[in-house]
PDB file of C-alpha atoms and ligand atoms in Angstrom:
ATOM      1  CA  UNK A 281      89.544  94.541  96.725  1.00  0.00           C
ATOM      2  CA  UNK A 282      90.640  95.452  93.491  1.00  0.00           C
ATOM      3  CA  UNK A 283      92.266  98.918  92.794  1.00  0.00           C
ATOM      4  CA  UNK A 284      92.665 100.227  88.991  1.00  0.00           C
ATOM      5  CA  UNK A 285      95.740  98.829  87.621  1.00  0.00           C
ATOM      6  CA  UNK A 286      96.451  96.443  90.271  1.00  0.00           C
ATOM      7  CA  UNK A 287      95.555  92.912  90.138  1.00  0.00           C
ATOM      8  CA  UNK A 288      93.390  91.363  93.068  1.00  0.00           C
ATOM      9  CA  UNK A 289      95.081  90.392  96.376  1.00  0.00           C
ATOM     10  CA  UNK A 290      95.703  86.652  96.920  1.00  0.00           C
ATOM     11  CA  UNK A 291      95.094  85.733 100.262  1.00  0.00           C
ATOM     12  CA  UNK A 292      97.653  82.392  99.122  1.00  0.00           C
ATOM     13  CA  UNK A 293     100.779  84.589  98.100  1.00  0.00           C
ATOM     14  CA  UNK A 294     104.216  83.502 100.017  1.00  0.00           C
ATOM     15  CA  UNK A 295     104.031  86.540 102.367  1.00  0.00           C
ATOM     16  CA  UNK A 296     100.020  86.166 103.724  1.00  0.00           C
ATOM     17  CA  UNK A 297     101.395  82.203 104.244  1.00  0.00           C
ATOM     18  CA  UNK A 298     103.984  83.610 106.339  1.00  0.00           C
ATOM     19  CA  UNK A 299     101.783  85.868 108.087  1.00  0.00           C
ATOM     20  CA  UNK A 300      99.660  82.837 109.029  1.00  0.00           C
ATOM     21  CA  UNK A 301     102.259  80.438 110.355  1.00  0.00           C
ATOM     22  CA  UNK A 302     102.197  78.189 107.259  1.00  0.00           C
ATOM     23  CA  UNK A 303     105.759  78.823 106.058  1.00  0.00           C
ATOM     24  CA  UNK A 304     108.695  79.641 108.249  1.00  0.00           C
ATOM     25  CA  UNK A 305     110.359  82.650 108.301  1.00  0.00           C
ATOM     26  CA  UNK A 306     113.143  84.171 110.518  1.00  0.00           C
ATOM     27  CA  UNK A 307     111.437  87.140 112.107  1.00  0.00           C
ATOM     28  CA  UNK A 308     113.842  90.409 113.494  1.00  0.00           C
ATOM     29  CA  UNK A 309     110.183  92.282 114.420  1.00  0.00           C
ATOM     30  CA  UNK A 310     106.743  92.064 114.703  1.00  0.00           C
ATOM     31  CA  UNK A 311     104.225  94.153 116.461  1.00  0.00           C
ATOM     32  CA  UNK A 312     100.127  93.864 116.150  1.00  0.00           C
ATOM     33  CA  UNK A 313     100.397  95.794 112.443  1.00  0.00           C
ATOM     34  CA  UNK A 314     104.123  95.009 110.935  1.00  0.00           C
ATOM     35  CA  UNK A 315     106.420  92.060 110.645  1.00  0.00           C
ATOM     36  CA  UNK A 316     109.731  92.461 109.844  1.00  0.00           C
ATOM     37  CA  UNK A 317     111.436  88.917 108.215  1.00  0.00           C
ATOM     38  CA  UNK A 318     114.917  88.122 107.010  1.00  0.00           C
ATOM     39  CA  UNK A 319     114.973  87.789 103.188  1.00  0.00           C
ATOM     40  CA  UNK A 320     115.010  84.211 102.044  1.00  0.00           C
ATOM     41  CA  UNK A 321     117.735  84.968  99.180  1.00  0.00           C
ATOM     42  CA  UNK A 322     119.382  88.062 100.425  1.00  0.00           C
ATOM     43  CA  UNK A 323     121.261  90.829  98.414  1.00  0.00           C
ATOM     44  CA  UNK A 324     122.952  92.324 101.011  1.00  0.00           C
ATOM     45  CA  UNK A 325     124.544  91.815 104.958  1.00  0.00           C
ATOM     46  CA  UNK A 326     121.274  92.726 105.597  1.00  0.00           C
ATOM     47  CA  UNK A 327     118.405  92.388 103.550  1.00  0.00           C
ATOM     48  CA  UNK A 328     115.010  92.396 105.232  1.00  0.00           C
ATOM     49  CA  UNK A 329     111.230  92.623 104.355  1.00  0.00           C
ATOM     50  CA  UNK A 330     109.200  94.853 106.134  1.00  0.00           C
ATOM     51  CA  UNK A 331     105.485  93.972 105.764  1.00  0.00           C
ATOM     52  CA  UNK A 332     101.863  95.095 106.943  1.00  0.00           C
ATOM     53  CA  UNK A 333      99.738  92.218 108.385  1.00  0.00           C
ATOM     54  CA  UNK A 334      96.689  94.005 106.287  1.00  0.00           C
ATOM     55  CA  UNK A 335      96.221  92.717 103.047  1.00  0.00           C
ATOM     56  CA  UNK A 336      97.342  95.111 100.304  1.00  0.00           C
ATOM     57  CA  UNK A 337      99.310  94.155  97.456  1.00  0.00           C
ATOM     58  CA  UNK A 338     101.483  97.043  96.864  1.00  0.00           C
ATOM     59  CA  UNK A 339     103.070 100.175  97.652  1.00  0.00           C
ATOM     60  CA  UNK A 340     100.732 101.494  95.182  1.00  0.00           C
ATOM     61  CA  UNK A 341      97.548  99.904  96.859  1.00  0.00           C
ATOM     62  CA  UNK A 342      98.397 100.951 100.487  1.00  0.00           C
ATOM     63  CA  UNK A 343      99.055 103.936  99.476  1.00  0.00           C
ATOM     64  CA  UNK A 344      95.563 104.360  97.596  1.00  0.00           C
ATOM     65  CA  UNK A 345      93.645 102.350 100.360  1.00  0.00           C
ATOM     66  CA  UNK A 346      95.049 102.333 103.574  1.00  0.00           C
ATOM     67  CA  UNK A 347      93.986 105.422 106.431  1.00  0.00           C
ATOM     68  CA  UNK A 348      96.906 107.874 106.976  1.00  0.00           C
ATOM     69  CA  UNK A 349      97.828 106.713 110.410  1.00  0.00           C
ATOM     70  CA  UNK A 350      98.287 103.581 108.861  1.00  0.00           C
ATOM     71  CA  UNK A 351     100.336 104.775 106.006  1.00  0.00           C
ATOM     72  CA  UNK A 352     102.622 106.861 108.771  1.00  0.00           C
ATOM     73  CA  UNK A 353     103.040 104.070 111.305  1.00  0.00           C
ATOM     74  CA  UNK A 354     103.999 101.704 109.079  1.00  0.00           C
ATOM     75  CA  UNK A 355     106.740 103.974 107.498  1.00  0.00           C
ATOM     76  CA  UNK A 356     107.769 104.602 111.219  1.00  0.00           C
ATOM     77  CA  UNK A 357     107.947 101.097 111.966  1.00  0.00           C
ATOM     78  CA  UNK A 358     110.513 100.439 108.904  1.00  0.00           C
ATOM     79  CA  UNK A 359     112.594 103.053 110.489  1.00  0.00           C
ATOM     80  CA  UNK A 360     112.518 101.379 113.701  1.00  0.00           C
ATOM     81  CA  UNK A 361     113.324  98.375 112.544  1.00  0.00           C
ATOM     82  CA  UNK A 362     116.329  99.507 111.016  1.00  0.00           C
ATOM     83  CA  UNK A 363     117.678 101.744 113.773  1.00  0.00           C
ATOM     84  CA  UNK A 364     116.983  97.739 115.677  1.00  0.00           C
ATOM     85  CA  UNK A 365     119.326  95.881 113.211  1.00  0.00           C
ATOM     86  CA  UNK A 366     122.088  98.735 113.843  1.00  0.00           C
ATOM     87  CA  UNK A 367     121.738  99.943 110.350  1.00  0.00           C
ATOM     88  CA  UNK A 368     121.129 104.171 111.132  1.00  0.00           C
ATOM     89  CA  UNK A 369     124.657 104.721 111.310  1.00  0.00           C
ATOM     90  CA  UNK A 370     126.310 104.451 108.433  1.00  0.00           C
ATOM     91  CA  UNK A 371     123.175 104.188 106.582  1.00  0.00           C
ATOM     92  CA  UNK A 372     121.100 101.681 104.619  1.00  0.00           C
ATOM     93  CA  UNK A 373     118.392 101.630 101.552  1.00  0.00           C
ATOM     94  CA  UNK A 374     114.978 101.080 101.251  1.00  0.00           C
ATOM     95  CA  UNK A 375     113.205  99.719  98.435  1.00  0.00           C
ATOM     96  CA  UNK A 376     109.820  99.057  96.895  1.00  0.00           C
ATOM     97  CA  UNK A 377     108.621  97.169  93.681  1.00  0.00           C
ATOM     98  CA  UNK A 378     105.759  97.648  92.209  1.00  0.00           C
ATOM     99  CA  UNK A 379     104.300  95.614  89.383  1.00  0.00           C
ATOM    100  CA  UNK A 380     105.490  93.729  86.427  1.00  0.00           C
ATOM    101  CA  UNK A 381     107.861  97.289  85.484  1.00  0.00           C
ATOM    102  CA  UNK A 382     108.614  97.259  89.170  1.00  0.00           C
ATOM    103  CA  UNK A 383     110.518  93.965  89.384  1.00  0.00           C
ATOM    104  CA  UNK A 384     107.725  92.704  91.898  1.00  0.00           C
ATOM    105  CA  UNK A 385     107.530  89.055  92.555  1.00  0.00           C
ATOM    106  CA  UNK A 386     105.418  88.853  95.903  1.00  0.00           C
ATOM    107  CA  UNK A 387     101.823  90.512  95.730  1.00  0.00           C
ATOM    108  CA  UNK A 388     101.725  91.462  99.166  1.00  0.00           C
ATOM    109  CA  UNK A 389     102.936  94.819 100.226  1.00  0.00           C
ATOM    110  CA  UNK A 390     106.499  95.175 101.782  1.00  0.00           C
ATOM    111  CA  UNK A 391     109.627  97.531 101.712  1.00  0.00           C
ATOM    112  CA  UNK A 392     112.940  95.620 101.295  1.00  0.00           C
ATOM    113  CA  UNK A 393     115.885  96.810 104.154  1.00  0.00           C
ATOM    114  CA  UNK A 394     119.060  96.537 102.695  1.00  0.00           C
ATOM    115  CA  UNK A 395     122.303  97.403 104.311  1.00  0.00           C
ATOM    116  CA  UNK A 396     125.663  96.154 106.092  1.00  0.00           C
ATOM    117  CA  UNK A 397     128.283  97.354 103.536  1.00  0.00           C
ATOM    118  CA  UNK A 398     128.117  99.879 100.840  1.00  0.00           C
ATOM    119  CA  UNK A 399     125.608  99.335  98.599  1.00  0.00           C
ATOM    120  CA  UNK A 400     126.903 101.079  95.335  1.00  0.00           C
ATOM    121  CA  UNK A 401     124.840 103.129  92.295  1.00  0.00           C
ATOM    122  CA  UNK A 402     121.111 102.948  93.028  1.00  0.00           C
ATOM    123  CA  UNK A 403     120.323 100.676  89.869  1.00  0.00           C
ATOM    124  CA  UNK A 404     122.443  98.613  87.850  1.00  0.00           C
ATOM    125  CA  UNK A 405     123.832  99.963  84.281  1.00  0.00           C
TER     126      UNK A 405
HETATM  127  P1  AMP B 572     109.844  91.566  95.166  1.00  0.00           P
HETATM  128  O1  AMP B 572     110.532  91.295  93.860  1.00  0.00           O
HETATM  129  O2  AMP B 572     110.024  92.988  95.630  1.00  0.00           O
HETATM  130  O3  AMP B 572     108.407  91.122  95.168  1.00  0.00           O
HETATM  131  O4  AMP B 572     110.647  90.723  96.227  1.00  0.00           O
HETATM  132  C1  AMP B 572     110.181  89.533  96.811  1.00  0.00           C
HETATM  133  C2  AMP B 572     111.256  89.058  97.742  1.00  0.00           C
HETATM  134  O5  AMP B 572     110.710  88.020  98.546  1.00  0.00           O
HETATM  135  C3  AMP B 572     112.499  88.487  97.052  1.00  0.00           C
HETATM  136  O6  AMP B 572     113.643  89.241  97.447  1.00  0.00           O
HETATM  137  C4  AMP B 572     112.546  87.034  97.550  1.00  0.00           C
HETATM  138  O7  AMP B 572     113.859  86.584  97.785  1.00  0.00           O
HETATM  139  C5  AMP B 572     111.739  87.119  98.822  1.00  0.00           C
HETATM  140  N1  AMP B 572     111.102  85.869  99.246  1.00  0.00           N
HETATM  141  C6  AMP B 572     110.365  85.020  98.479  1.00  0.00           C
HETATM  142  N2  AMP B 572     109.921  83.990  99.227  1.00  0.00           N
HETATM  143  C7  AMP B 572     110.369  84.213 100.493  1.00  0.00           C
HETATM  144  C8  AMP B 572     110.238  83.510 101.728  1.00  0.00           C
HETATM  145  N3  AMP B 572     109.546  82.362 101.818  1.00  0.00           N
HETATM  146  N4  AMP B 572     110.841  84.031 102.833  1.00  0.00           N
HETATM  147  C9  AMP B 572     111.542  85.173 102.751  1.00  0.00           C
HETATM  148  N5  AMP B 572     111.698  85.888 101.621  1.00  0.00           N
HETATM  149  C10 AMP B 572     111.121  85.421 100.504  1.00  0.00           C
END
């Protein structure tokens, strides 16, 4: 489906291949709705991508298309997964990008988990 600014899903990005068995991936969750994968060049201890199985291709699409209880459980589940990996205590960061200004690379919605030492200022600069 295509949403206003946002280019068309492709059912062949990296993630969807994951999500179909077609490329490996070392999984710390997954439940019917969410996977939760390590991150194949991580910044961080810790550095995992939390991911919907539906196909949207951004924050910004999910946001616009998917049902509320979607939108809420899948925000839950990227809590749960990091009080799972130990990360609650001292804390972590989340992170989403969106688009070409965004820095995103994969069109397939997911929230990067990063945490396991201090992670400095929020952006570089
Ligand atoms: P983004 O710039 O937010 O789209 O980030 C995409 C992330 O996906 C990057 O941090 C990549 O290192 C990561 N990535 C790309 N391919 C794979 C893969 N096959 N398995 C795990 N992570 C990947």
């Amino acid at each position: 489906m295509t949403v206003a600014g946002l280019s068309t899903y492709d059912p062949d990005n990296v993630f969807a291949r994951i999500l179909r068995g077609e490329l490996p991936a070392k999984t710390v969750f997954e439940d019917e709705n969410v996977v939760a994968f390590a991150d194949i060049s991580p910044k961080a201890p810790v550095h995992v991508l939390v991911i919907p199985r539906a196909a949207y291709v951004s924050f910004a699409d999910f946001v616009k298309r998917a049902s509320g209880t979607e939108v809420v459980d899948f925000f839950r589940t990227v809590g749960l997964v990091a009080t799972q990996l130990g990360l609650d205590d001292p804390g972590y960061r989340i992170l989403s990008n969106i688009g070409p200004h965004g820095g995103q690379e994969v069109a397939h919605f997911h929230v990067h988990l990063f945490g396991g030492h201090p992670l400095g200022a929020m952006l570089p600069g």
